[in-house]
Coordinates of C-alpha atoms and ligand atoms in Angstrom, one line a residue:
X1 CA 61.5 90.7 10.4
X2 CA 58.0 92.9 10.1
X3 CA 56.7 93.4 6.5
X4 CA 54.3 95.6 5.2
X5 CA 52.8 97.2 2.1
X6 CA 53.0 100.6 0.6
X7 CA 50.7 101.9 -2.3
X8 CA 51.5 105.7 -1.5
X9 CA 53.7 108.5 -3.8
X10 CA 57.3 107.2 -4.3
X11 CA 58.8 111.0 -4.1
X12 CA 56.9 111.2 -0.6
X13 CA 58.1 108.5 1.1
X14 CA 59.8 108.8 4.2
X15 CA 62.2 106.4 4.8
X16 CA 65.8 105.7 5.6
X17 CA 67.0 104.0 2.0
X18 CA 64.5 103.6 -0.9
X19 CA 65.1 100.8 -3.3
X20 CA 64.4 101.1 -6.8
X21 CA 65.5 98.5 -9.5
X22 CA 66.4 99.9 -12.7
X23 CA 67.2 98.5 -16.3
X24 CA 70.1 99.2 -18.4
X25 CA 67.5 100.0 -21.6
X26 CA 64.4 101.7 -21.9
X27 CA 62.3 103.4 -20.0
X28 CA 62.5 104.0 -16.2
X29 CA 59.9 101.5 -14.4
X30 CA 57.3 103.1 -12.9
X31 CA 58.7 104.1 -9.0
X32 CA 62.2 104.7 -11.0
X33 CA 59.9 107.5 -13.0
X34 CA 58.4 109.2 -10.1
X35 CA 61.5 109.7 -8.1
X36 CA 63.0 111.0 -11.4
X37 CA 60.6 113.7 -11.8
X38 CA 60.7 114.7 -8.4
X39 CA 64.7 115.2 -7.8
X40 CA 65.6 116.8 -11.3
X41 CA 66.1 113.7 -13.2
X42 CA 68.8 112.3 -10.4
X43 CA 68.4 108.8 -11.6
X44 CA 68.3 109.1 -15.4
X45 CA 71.5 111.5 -15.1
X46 CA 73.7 109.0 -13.0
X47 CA 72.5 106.4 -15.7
X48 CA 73.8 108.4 -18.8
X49 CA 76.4 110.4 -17.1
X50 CA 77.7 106.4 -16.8
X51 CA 77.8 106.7 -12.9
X52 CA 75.6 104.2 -12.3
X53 CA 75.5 100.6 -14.4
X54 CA 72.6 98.9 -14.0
X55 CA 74.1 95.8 -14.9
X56 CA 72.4 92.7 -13.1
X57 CA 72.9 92.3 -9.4
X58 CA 74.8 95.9 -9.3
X59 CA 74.0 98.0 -6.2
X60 CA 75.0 101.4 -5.3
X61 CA 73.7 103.7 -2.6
X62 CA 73.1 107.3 -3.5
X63 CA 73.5 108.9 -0.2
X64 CA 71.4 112.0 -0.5
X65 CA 68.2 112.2 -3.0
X66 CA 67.2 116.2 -3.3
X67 CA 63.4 116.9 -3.9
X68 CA 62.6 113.3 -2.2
X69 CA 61.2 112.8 1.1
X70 CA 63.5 109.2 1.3
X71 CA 67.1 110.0 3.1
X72 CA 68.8 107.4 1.1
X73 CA 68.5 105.4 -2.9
X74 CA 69.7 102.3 -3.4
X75 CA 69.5 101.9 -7.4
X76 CA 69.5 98.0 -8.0
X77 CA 70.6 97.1 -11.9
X78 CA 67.9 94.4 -13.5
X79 CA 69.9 94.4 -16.6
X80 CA 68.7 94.4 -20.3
X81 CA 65.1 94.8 -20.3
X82 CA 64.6 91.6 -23.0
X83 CA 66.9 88.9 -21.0
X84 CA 64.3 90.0 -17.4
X85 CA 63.3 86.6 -16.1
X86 CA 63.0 85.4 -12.6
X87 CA 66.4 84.5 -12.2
X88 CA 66.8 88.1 -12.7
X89 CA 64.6 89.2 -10.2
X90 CA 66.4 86.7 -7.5
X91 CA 69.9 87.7 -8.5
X92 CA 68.8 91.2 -7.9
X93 CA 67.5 90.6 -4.6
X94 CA 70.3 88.4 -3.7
X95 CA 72.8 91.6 -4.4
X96 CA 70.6 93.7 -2.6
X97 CA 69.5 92.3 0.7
X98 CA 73.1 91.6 2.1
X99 CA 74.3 94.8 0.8
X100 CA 71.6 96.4 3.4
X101 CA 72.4 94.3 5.8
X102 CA 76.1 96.1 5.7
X103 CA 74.2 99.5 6.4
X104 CA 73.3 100.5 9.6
X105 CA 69.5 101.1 8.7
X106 CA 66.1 99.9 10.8
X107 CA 64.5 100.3 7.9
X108 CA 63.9 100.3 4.2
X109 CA 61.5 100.8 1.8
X110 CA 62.2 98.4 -1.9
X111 CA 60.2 98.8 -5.3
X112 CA 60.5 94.9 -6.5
X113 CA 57.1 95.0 -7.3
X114 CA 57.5 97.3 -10.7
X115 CA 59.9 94.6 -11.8
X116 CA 58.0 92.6 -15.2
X117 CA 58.8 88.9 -14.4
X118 CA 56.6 86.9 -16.8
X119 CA 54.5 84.5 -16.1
X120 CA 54.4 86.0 -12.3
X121 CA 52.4 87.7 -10.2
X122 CA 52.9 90.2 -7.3
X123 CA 51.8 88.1 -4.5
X124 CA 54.9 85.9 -6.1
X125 CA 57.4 89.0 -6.2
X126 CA 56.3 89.8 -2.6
X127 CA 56.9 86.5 -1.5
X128 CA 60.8 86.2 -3.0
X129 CA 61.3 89.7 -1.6
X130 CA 60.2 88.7 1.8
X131 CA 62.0 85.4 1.8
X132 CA 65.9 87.1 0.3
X133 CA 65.1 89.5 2.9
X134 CA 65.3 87.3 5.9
X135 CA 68.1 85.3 4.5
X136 CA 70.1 88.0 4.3
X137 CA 70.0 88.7 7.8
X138 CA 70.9 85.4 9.0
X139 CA 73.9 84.6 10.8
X140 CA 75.1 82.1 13.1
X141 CA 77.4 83.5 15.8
X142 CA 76.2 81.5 18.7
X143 CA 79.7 79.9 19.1
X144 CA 82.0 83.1 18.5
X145 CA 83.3 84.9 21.8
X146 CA 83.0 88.2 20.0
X147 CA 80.8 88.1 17.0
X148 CA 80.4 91.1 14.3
X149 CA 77.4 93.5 15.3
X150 CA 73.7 91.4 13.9
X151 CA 72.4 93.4 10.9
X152 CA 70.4 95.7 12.0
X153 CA 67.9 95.6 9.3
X154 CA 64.0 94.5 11.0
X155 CA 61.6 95.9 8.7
X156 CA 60.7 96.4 5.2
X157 CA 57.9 97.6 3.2
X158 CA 57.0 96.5 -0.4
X159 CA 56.1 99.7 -2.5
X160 CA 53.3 98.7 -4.7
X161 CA 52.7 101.1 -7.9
X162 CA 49.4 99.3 -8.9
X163 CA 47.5 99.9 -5.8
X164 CA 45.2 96.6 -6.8
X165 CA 47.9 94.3 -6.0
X166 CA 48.3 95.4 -2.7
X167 CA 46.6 92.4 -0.9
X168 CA 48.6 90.3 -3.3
X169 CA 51.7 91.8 -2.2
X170 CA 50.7 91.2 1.2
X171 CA 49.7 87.5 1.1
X172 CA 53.1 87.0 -0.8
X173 CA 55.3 88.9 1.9
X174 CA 53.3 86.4 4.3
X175 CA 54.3 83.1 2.8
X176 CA 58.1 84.4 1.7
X177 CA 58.4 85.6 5.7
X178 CA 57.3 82.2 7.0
X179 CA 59.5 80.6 4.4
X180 CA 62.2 82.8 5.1
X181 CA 62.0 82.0 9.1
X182 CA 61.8 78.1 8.2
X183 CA 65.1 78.3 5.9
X184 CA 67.2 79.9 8.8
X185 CA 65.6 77.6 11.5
X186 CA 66.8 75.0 9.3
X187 CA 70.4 76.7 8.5
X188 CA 70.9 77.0 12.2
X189 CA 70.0 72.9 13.4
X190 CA 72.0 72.7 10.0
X191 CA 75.0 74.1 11.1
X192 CA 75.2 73.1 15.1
X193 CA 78.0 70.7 15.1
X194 CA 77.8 66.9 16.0
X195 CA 78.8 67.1 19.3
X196 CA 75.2 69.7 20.3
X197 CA 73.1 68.3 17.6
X198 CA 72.2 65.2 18.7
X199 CA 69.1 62.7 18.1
X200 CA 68.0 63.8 21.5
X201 CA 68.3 67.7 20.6
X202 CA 66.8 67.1 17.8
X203 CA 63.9 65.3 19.9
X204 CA 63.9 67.9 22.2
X205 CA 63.6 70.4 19.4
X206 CA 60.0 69.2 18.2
X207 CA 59.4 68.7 21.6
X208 CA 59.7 72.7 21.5
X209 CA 57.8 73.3 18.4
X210 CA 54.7 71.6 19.8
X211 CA 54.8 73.3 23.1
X212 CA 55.2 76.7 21.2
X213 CA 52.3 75.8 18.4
X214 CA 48.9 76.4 20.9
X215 CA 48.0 72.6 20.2
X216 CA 48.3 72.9 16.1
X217 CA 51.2 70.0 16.5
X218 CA 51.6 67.0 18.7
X219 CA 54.8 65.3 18.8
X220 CA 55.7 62.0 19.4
X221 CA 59.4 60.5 20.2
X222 CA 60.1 56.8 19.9
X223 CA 63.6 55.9 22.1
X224 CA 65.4 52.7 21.6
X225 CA 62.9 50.5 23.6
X226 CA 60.1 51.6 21.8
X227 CA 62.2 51.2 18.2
X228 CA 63.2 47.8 19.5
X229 CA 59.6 46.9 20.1
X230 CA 58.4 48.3 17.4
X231 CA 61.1 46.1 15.4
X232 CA 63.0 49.2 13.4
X233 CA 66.1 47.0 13.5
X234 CA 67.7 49.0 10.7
X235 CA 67.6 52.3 12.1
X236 CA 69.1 50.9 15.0
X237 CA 71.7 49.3 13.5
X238 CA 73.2 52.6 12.7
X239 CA 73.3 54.3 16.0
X240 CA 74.7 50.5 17.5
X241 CA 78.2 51.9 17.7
X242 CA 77.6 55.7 18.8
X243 CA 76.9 57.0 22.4
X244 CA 74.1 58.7 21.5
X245 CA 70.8 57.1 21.2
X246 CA 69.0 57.0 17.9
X247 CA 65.5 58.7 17.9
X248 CA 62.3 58.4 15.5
X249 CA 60.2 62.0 15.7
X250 CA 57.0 62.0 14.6
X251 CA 55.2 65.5 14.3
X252 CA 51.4 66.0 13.1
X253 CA 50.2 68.8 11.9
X254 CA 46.4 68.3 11.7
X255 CA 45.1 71.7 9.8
X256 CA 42.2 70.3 7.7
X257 CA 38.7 70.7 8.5
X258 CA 38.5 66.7 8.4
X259 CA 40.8 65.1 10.6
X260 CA 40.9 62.1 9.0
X261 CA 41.7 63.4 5.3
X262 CA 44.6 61.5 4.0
X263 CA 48.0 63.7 5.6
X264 CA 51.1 64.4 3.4
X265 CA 54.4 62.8 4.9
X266 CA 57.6 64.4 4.7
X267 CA 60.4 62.0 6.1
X268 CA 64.0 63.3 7.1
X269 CA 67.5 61.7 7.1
X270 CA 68.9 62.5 10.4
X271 CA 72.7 61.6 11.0
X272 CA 74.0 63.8 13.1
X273 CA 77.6 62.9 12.3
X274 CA 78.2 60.4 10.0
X275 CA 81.5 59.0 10.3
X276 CA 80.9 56.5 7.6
X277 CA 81.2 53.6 10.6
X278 CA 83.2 51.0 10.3
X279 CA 83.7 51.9 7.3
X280 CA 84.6 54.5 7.8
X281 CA 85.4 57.8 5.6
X282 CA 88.4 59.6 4.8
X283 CA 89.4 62.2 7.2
X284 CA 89.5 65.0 4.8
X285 CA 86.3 67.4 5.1
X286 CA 85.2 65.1 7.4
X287 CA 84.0 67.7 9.7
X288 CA 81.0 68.5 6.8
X289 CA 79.1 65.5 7.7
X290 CA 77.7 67.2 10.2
X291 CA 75.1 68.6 7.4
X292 CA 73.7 65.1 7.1
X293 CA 70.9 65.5 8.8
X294 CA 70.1 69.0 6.6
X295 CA 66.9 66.3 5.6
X296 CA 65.8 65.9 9.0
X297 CA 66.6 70.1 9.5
X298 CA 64.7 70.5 6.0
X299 CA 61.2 69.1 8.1
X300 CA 61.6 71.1 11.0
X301 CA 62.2 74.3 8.9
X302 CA 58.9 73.2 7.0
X303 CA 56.6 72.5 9.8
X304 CA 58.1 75.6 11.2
X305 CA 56.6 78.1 8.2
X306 CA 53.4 75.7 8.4
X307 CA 52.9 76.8 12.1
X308 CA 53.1 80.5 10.7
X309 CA 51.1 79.8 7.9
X310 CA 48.1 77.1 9.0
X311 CA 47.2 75.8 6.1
X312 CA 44.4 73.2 5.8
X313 CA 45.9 69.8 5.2
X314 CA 47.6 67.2 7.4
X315 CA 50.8 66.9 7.8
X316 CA 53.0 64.1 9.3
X317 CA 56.4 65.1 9.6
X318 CA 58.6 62.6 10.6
X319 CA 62.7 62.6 11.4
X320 CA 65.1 58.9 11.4
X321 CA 67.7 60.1 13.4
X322 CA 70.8 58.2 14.3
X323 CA 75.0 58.4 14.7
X324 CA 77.0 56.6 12.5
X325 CA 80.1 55.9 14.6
X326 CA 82.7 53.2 14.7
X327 CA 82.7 51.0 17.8
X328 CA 83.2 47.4 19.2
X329 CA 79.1 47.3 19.0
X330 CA 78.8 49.0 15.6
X331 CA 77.2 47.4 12.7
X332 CA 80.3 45.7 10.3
X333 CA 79.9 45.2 7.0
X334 CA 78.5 41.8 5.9
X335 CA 76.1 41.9 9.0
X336 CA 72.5 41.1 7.7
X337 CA 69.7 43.1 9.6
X338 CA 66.1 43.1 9.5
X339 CA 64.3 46.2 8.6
X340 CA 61.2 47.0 9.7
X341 CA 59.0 45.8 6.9
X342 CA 60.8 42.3 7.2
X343 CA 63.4 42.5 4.2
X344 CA 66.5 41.8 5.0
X345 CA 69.6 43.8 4.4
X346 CA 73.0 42.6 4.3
X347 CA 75.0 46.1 5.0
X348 CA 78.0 45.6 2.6
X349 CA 78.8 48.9 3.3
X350 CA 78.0 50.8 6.8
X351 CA 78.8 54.2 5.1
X352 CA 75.2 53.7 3.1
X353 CA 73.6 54.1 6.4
X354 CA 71.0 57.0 5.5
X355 CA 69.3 54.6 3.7
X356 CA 69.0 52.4 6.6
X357 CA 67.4 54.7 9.1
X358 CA 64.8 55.8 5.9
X359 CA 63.7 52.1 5.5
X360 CA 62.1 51.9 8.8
X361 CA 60.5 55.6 8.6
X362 CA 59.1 54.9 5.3
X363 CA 57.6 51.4 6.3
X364 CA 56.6 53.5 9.7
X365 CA 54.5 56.0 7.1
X366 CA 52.5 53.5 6.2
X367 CA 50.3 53.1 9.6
X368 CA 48.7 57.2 8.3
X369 CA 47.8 55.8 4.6
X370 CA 49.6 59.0 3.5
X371 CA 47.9 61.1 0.4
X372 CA 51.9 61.5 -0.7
X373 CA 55.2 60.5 1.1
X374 CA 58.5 62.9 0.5
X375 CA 61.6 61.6 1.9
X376 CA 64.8 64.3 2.6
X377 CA 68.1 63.3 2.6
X378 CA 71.8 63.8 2.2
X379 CA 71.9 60.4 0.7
X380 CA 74.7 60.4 -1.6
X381 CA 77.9 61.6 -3.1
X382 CA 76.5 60.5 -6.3
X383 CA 73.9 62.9 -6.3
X384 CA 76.6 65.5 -6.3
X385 CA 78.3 64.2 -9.1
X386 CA 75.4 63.8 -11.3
X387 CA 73.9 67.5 -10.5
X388 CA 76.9 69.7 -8.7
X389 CA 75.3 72.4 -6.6
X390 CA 71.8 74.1 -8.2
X391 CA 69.4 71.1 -8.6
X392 CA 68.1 68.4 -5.5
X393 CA 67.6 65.1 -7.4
X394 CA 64.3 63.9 -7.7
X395 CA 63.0 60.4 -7.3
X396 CA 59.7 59.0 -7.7
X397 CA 57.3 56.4 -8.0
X398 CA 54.5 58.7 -9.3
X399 CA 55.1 60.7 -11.8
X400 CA 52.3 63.2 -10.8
X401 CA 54.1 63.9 -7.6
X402 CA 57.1 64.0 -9.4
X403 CA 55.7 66.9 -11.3
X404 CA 54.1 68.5 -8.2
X405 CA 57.6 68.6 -6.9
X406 CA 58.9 70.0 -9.6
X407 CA 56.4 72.9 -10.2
X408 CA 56.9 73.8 -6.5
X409 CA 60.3 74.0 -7.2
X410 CA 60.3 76.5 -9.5
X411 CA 58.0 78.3 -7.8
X412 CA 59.9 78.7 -4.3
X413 CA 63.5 78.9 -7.1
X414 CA 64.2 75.5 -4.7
X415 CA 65.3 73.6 -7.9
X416 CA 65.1 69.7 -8.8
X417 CA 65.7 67.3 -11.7
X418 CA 63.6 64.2 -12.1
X419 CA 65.9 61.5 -12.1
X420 CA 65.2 57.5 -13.2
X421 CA 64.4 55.2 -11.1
X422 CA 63.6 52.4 -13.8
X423 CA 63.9 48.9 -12.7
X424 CA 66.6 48.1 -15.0
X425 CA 68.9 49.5 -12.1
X426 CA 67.7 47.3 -9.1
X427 CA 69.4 43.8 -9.9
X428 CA 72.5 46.4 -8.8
X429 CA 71.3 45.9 -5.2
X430 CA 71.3 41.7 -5.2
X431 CA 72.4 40.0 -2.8
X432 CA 73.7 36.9 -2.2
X433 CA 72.5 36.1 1.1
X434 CA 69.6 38.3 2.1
X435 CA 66.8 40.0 0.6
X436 CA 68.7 42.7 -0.8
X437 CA 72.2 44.6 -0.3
X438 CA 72.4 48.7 1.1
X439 CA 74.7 49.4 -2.1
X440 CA 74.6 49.0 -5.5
X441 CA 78.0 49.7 -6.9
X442 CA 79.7 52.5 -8.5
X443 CA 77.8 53.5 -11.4
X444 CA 74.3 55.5 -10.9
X445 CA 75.0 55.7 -6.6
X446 CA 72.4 58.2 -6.6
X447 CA 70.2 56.2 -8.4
X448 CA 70.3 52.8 -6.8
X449 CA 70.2 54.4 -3.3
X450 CA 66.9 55.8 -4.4
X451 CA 65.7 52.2 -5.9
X452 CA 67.3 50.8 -2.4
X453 CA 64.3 52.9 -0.8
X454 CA 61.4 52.3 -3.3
X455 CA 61.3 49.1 -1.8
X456 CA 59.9 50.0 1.1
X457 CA 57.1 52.7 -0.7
X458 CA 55.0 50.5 -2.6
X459 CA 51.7 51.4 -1.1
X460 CA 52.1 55.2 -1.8
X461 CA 52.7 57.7 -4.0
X462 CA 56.5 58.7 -3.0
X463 CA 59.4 60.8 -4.0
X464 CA 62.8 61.4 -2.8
X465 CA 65.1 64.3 -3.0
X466 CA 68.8 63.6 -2.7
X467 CA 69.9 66.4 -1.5
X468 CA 73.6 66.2 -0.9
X469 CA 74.6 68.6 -3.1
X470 CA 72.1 71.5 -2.4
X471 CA 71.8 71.5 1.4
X472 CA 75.3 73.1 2.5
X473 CA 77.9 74.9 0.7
X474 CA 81.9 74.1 1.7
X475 CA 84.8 76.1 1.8
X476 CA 85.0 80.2 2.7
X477 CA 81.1 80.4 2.3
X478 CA 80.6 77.1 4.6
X479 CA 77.5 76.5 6.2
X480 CA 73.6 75.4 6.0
X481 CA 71.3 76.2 3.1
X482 CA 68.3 75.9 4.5
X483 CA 67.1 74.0 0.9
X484 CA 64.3 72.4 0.4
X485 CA 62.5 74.3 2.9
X486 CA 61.2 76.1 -0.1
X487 CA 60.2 73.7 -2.2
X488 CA 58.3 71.9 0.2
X489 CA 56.4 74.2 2.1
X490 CA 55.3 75.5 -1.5
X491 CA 54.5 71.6 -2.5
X492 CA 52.1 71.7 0.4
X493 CA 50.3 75.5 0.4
X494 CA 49.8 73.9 -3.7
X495 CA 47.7 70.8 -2.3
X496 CA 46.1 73.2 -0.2
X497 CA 44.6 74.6 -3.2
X498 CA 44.1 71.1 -4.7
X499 CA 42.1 70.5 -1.6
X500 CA 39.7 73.7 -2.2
X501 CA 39.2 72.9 -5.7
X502 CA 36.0 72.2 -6.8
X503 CA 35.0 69.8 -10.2
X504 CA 34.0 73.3 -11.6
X505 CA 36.9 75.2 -11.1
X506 CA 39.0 72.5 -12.0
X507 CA 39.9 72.4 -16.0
Ligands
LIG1 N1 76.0 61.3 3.9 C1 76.6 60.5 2.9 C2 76.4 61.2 1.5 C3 77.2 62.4 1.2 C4 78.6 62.2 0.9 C5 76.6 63.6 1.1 C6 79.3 63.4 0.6 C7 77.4 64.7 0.8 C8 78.7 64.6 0.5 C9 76.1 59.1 2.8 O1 75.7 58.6 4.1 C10 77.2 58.3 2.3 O2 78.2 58.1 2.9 N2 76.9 57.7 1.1 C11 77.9 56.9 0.4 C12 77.2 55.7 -0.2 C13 78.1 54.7 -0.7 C14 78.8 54.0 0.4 C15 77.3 53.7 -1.5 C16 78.5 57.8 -0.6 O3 77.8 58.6 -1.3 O4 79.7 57.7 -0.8
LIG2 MN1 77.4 57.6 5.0
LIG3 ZN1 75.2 59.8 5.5

């Protein structure tokens, strides 16, 4: 989708729908004003007259605006004018975008930019515009013999009132389209099914995003042998009872001016079905654990936006991918394995295998003396439990990334909570005949999964972000959420920054 910006008379405008958010109090925003004056009060009649409510995330298309050079309105409602917050803002382009998708327009024109979100600025507006934009046209009919016509929706244009914030609006649009393009490249490896989306397409994917990135990322596949070598005995105990052969990706984006400068590492869970193994789940909704590699699809969606955006800082990106199947050669529970850093693991459990592919990857991180190591994963039911469907669960061993995590949470409306990871918790993971055990019980799963891992991070600063509860939706609305593409593409453009700062600028 093309974006572009528009400082120019609202009333003259030629486009096939204009967009203009309105609030059920008060004044008409600026654009809302100007389109009033020009077409006989149009809006502030359908607002008394009670034909329009501008309650939040209300959207209705006035077909035919006399006196405006626009063929269309869409009036948006914001709500009241005190409660106007950025949830607002989202919710209002989260009503509005799929409702244009419906329409057949090319085209559209949307005033998001008059709307006062405090605390934020129009390169920020411009960037959630862009970004609900390009969700909304997402779909995933590759499998469907006789899909419903794609939207036909490919451009938009951000009208800016205050003609200074223009080039704000435009960088935002930048960032919120290349975040847009990595959610729905990770919707779409999210919501393949097990039986395409294999370790080896997942390979071959990065394999693809190198050859498509004019040298800005080299790729590296480790196979079986070279994992065996290597001695990642844990992540290959969990592919030992599937067909298809486990892979570790390795994908380095070197943008900084130094090439050496300490790279962030983002590490993905990668299960491309997890049956639960040997022991293995219940059959019920089974089919949704195709989403557990949405970690692994999360760091292909954000080296994806970093190829759009080249920022300066180094990347390592780096997938575990695996099959958790049930065979005759499939890791049973009580087997004791060695991981890669030399603890041993006695798998009481072969369902709490995400955490066994992440132990290798994480001891693997090491060999770049990482600045920061983030680990993605659908690692646990528990973390469902504890924080339903809005927040990803936090983890850290640093509580300054912990809050850099946060902030760019909040930032991209990619939500986390900052859960503990005190040491009170990890006598949950003894065991009585190896170094430690891969569960800790029923109470705090989420926790002691993410203590199972800190193990294996203590020469780094390191976070994890359980994300089994915010990476796919079930039911009627099924399917891939693209989260934390979001977050973390906004956690890096921030060190960025970090990196440009200068004593003097710095408080
Ligand atoms: N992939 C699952 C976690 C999961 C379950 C995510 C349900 C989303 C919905 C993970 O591999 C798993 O099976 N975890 C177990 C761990 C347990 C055996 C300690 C779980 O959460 O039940
Ligand atoms: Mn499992
Ligand atoms: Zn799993």
């Amino acid at each position: 989708m093309e974006f572009s910006v528009l400082t120019v008379n609202p009333a003259k405008v030629e486009t096939a729908c204009l967009v203009v958010p309105v609030f059920t109090d008060g004044d008409l925003l600026p654009v809302a004003a100007k389109l009033d004056d020009a077409s006989e009060r149009l809006i502030g009649q359908l607002i008394e007259r009670g034909d329009f409510d501008a309650g939040l995330g209300n959207v209705q298309l006035i077909p035919f605006a006399p006196g405006l050079a626009a063929e269309r309105l869409m009036l948006v409602g914001l709500g009241t004018r005190a409660k106007c917050n950025e949830a607002s803002l989202r919710t209002a382009l989260d009503a509005t975008f799929p409702a244009l998708a419906k329409l057949p327009l090319d085209e559209v024109v949307v005033a998001f930019s008059d709307v006062p979100v405090p605390d934020r600025t129009a390169d920020w507006k411009a960037r959630v515009t862009a970004e609900a934009a390009q969700r909304a046209v997402y779909r995933f009919s590759e499998f469907k013999s006789d899909p419903a016509p794609a939207p036909r929706l490919s451009r938009v244009s951000l009208l800016v009132s205050d003609p200074t914030e223009a080039t704000a609006s435009e960088q935002g649009a930048r960032v919120g389209r290349a975040v847009g393009e990595g959610v729905n490249y990770a919707r779409t490896l999210g919501n393949l099914p097990g039986n395409v989306c294999t370790p080896s397409y997942l390979a071959a994917q990065a394999e693809q995003l190198g050859q498509g990135s004019a040298g800005a990322l080299d790729v590296e596949i480790l196979d079986e042998e070279a994992l065996e070598l290597l001695g990642a005995h844990s992540l290959l105990s969990v592919g030992r009872g599937s067909e298809e052969p486990s892979r570790l990706i390795v994908m380095r984006y070197q943008g900084a001016d130094d090439p050496d400068e300490a790279p962030h590492v983002l590490i993905g869970k990668g299960i491309t079905f997890d049956t639960g193994g040997i022991s293995l789940k219940p059959g019920a909704d089974m089919d949704e654990m195709k989403f557990d590699m949405c970690g692994a699809a999360s760091v292909f969606g954000t080296v994806k936006s970093l190829l759009a955006l080249k920022p300066k800082l180094n990347v390592v990106a780096i997938v575990a991918s695996a099959e958790n199947m049930p065979d005759g050669r499939a890791t049973k529970p009580g087997d004791i394995i060695k991981t890669l850093k030399g603890l041993t693991v006695e798998v009481l459990n072969t369902d709490a295998e995400g955490r066994l592919v992440l132990c290798d990857a994480l001891t693997y991180a090491e060999r770049y003396q990482p600045a920061s190591v983030v680990d993605i994963a659908t690692l646990t039911g528990a973390a469902v439990i504890a924080l339903g469907h809005h927040a990803t669960g936090l983890f850290a061993n640093d509580d300054d990334l912990a809050l850099d995590l946060l902030d760019a949470g909040e930032t991209a409306w990619d939500r986390a909570w900052h859960m503990p990871l005190w040491d009170d918790y990890q006598s949950q993971l003894d065991s009585n005949f190896a170094d430690l055990a891969n569960i800790g019980g029923r109470p705090a799963g989420s926790i002691t999964a993410a203590c199972f891992l800190s193990r294996f991070t203590e020469t780094y600063p390191w976070a994890h972000l359980d994300i089994a509860g915010t990476a796919w939706a079930s039911g009627k609305q099924k399917g891939a959420s693209g989260r934390p593409v979001g977050l973390l593409t906004q956690y890096l453009l921030d060190r960025e920054v970090e990196l440009g700062e200068t004593p003097e600028n710095v408080e």
